[in-house]
Tab-separated table of C-alpha atoms in Angstrom:
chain	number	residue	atom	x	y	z
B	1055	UNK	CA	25.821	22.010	6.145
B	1056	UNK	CA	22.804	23.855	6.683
B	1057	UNK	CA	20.621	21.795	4.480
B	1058	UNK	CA	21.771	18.500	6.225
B	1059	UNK	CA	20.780	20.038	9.351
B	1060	UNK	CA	18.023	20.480	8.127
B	1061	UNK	CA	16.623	17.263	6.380
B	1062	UNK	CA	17.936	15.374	9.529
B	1063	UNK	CA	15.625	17.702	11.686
B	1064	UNK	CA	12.902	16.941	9.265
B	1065	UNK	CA	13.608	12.826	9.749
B	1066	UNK	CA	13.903	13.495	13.483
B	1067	UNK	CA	10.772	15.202	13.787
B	1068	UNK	CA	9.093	12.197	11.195
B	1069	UNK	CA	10.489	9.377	13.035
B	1070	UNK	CA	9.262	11.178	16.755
B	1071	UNK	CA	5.571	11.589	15.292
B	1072	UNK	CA	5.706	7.866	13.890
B	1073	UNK	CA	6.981	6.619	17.828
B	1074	UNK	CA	4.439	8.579	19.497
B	1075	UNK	CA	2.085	6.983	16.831
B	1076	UNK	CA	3.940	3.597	17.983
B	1077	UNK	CA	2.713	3.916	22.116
B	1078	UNK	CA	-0.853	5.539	21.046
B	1079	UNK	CA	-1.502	2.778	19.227
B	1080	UNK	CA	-0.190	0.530	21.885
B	1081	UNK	CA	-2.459	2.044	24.463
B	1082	UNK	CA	-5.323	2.625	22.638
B	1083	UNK	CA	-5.120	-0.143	19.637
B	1084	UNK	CA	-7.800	0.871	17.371
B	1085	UNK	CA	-8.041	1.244	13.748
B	1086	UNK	CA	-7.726	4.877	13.976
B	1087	UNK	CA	-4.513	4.902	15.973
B	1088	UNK	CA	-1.921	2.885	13.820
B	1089	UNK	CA	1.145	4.626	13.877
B	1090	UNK	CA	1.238	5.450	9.844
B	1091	UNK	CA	-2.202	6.989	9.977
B	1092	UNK	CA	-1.401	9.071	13.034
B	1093	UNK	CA	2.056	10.316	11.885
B	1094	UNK	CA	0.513	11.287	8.483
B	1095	UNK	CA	-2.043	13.845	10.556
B	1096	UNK	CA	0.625	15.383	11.850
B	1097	UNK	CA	2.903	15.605	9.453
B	1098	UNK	CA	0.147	17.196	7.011
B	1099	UNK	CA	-0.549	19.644	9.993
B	1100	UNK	CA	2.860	20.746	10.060
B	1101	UNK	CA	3.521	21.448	7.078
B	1102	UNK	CA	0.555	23.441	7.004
B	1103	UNK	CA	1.503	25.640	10.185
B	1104	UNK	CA	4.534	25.909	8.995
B	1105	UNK	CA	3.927	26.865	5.506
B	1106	UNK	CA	5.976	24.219	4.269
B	1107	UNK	CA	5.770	22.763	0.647
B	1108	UNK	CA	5.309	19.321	0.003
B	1109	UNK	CA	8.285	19.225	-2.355
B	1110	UNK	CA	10.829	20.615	0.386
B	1111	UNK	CA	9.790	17.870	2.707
B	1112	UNK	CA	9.810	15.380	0.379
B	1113	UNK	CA	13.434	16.673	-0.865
B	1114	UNK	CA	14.412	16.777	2.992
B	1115	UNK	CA	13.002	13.053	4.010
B	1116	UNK	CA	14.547	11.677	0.291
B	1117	UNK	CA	16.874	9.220	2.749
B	1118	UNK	CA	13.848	7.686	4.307
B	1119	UNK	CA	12.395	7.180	0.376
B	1120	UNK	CA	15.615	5.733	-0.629
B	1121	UNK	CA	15.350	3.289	2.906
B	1122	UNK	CA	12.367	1.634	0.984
B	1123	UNK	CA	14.176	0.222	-1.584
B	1124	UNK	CA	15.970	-1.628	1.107
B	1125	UNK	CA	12.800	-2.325	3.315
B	1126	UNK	CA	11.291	-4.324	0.150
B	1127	UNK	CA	14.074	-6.227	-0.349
B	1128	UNK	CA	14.346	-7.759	3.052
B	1129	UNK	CA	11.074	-8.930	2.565
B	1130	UNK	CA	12.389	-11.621	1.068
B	1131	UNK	CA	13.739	-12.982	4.142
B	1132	UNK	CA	10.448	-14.116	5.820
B	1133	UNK	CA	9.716	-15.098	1.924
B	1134	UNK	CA	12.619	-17.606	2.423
B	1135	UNK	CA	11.815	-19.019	6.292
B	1136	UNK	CA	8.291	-20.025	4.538
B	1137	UNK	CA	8.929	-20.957	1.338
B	1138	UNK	CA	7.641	-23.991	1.893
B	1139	UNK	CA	4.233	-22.905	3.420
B	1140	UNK	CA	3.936	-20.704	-0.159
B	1141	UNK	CA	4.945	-23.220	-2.677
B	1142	UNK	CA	2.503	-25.548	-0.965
B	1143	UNK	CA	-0.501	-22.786	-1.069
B	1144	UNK	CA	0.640	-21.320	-4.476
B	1145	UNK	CA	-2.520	-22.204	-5.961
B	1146	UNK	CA	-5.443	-20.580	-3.490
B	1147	UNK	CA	-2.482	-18.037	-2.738
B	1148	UNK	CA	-2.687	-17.100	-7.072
B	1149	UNK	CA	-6.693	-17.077	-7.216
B	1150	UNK	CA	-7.119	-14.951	-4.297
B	1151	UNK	CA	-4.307	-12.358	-6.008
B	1152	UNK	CA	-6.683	-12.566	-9.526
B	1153	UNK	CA	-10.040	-12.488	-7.680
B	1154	UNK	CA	-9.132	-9.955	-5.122
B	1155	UNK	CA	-7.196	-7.630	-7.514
B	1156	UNK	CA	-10.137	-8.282	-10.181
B	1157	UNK	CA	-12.828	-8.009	-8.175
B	1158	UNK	CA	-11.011	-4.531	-6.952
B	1159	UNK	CA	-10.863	-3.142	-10.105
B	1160	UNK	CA	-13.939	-3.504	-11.397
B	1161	UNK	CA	-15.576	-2.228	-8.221
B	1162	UNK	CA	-13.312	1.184	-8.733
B	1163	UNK	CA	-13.838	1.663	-12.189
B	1164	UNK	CA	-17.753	0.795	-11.790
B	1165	UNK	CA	-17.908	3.570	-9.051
B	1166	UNK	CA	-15.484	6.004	-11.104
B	1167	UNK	CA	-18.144	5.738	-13.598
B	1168	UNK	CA	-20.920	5.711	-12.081
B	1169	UNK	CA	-19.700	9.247	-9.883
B	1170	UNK	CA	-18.837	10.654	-13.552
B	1171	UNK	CA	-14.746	11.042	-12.559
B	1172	UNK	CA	-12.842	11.843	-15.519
B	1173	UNK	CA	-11.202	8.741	-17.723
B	1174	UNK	CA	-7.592	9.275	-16.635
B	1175	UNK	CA	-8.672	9.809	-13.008
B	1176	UNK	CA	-10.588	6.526	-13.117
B	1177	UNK	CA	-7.323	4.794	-14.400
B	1178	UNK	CA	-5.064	6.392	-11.478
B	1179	UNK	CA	-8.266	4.701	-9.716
B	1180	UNK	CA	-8.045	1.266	-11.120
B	1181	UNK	CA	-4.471	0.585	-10.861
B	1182	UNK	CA	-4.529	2.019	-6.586
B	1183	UNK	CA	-3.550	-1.876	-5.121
B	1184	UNK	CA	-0.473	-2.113	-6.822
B	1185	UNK	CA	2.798	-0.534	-4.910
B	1186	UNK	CA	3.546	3.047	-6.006
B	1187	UNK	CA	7.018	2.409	-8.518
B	1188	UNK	CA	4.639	0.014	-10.558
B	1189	UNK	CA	1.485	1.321	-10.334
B	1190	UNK	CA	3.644	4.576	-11.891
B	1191	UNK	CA	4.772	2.445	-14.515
B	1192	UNK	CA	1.808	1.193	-15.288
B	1193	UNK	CA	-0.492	4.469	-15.283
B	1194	UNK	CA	2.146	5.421	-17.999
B	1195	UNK	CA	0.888	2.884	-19.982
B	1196	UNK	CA	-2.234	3.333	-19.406
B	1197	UNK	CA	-2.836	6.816	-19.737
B	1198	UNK	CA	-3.297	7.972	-16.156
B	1199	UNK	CA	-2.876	10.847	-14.370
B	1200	UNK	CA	0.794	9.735	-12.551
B	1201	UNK	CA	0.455	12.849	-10.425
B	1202	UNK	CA	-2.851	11.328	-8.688
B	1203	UNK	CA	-1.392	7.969	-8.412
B	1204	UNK	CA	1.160	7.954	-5.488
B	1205	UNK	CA	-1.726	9.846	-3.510
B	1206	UNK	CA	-4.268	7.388	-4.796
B	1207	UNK	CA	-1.937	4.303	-3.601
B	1208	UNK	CA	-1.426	5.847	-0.092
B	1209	UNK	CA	-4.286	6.513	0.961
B	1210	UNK	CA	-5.205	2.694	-0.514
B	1211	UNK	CA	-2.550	0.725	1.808
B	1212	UNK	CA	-3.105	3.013	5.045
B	1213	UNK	CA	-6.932	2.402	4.699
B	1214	UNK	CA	-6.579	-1.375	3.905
B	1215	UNK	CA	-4.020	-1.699	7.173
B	1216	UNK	CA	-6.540	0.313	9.389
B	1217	UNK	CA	-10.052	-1.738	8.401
B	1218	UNK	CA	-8.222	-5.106	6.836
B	1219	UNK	CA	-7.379	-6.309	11.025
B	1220	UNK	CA	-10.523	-6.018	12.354
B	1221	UNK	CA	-12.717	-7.208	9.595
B	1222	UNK	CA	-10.468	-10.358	9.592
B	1223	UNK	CA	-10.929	-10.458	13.135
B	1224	UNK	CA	-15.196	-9.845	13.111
B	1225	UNK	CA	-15.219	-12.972	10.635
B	1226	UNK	CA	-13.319	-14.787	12.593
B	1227	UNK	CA	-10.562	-15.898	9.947
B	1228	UNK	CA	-7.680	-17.160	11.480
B	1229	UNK	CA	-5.836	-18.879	8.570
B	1230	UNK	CA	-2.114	-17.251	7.940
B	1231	UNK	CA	-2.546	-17.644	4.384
B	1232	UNK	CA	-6.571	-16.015	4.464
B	1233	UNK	CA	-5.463	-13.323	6.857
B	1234	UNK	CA	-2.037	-12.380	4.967
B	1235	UNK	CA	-3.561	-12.159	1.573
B	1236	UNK	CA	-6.078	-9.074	1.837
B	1237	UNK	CA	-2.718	-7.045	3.357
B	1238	UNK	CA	-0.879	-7.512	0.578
B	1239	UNK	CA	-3.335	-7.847	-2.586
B	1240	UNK	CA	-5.412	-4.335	-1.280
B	1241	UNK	CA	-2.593	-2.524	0.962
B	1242	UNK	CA	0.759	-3.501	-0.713
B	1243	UNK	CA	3.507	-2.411	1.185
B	1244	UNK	CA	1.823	-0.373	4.361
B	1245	UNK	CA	-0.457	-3.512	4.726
B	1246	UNK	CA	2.590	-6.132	4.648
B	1247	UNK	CA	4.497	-3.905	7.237
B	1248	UNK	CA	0.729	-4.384	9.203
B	1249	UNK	CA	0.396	-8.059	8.084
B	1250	UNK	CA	4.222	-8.397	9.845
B	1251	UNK	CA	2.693	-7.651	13.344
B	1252	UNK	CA	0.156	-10.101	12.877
B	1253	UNK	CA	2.606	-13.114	12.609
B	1254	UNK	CA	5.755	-14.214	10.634
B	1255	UNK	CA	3.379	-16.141	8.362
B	1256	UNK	CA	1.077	-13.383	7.619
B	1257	UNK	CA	3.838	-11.098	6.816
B	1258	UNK	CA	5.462	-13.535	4.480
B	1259	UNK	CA	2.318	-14.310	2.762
B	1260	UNK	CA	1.764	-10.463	2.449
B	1261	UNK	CA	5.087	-10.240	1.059
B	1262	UNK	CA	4.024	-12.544	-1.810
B	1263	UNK	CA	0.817	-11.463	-2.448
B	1264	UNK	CA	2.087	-8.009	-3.260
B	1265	UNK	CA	5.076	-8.967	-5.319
B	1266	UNK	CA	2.718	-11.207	-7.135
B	1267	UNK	CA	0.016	-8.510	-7.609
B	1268	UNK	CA	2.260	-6.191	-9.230
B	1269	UNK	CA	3.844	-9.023	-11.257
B	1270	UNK	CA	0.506	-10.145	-13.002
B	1271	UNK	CA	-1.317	-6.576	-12.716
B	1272	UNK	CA	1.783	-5.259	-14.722
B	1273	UNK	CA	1.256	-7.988	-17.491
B	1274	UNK	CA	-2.334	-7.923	-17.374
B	1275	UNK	CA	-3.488	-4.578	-16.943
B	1276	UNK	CA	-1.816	-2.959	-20.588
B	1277	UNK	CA	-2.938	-6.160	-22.282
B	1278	UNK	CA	-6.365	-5.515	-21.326
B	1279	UNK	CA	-6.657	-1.599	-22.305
B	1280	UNK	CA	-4.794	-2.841	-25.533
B	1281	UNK	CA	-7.751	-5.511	-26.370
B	1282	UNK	CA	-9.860	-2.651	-25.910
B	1283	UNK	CA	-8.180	-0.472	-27.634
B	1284	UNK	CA	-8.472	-2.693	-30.509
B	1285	UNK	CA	-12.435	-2.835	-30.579
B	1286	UNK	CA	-13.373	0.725	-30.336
């Protein structure tokens, strides 16, 4: 009994910094004040007051973990209302998936080089756009460091969903299918839940875009340390 009280305290106390995050960023929108980014801050603080481990609040919060199994899945929903939008885009929707993902690859591992970060760090690196229970799979593969990559793929989406808005907005792109895309390509799932509040559309495109991007990345990824493999 004591340990339920417990992890519910520990979701009630989540879910109250996440709402205050909520009206902050409703008074003061600003890339610095969505909700995720603010109720990570605190969290982190209080766990460090409190001299809590990351393990015992991740073991007390495991029902809000299992939610997002759930939270994908209903994705498909807005998937469904524009099916028809998708199907008709599939093609631009597919090349911005290979030239975004590409393009954000080569950019990490060019930099992870460059900065001299060690070769399974630079994998957790190259693999940080694809949503965390693939990108794990994948890193497997790979050879990455898996304990890097949920950390890596964080920090990813909640950056993505704090610049991706108002870079869209300073180029004045206005396109559902252009402004969807970036969220879910770069930020997976924190920049679909983002994409959402920019319009049904967005979201739904988002939706697809990250689905998609761990679909090919998945395929293409292994493949491609396995050709290289095979000339060293």
């Amino acid at each position: 009994m004591t340990g339920l009280i417990k992890s519910l305290l520990t979701i009630g106390v989540t879910l109250l910094y996440f709402s205050m995050g909520v009206k902050i960023h409703k008074r003061w929108p600003n890339p610095l004040t969505i909700p995720i980014f603010l109720s990570t801050i605190a969290i982190i603080a209080t766990l460090l007051t409190m001299d809590i481990s990351y393990s015992t609040f991740a073991h007390d919060t495991s029902l809000i973990t299992y939610l997002l199994g759930p939270a994908t899945v209903s994705l498909a929903y807005p998937l469904y209302q524009h099916r028809q939008l998708l199907s008709r885009n599939f093609q631009p929707i597919l090349v911005g998936i290979l030239f975004g993902s590409g393009l954000s690859m080569l950019a990490s591992y060019t930099l992870s080089l460059w900065l001299g970060i060690p070769d399974e760090w630079n994998r957790s690196l190259l693999i940080k756009t694809i949503t965390t229970p693939v990108a794990v799979d994948i890193g497997s593969v790979i050879g990455a460091k898996i304990e890097v990559i949920p950390t890596v793929v964080i920090v990813t989406g909640m950056i993505g969903a704090m610049i991706i808005p108002s870079l869209l907005k300073r180029m004045g792109i206005k396109h559902p299918i252009a402004r969807g895309l970036p969220f879910g390509v770069i930020s997976h799932g924190v920049g679909t839940a983002q994409a959402i509040k920019e319009g049904e559309k967005e979201g739904a495109v988002s939706g697809a875009a990250m689905a998609l991007t761990a679909t090919i990345m998945s395929f293409v990824i292994p493949v491609l340390f396995l050709l290289i493999k095979s000339f060293d």
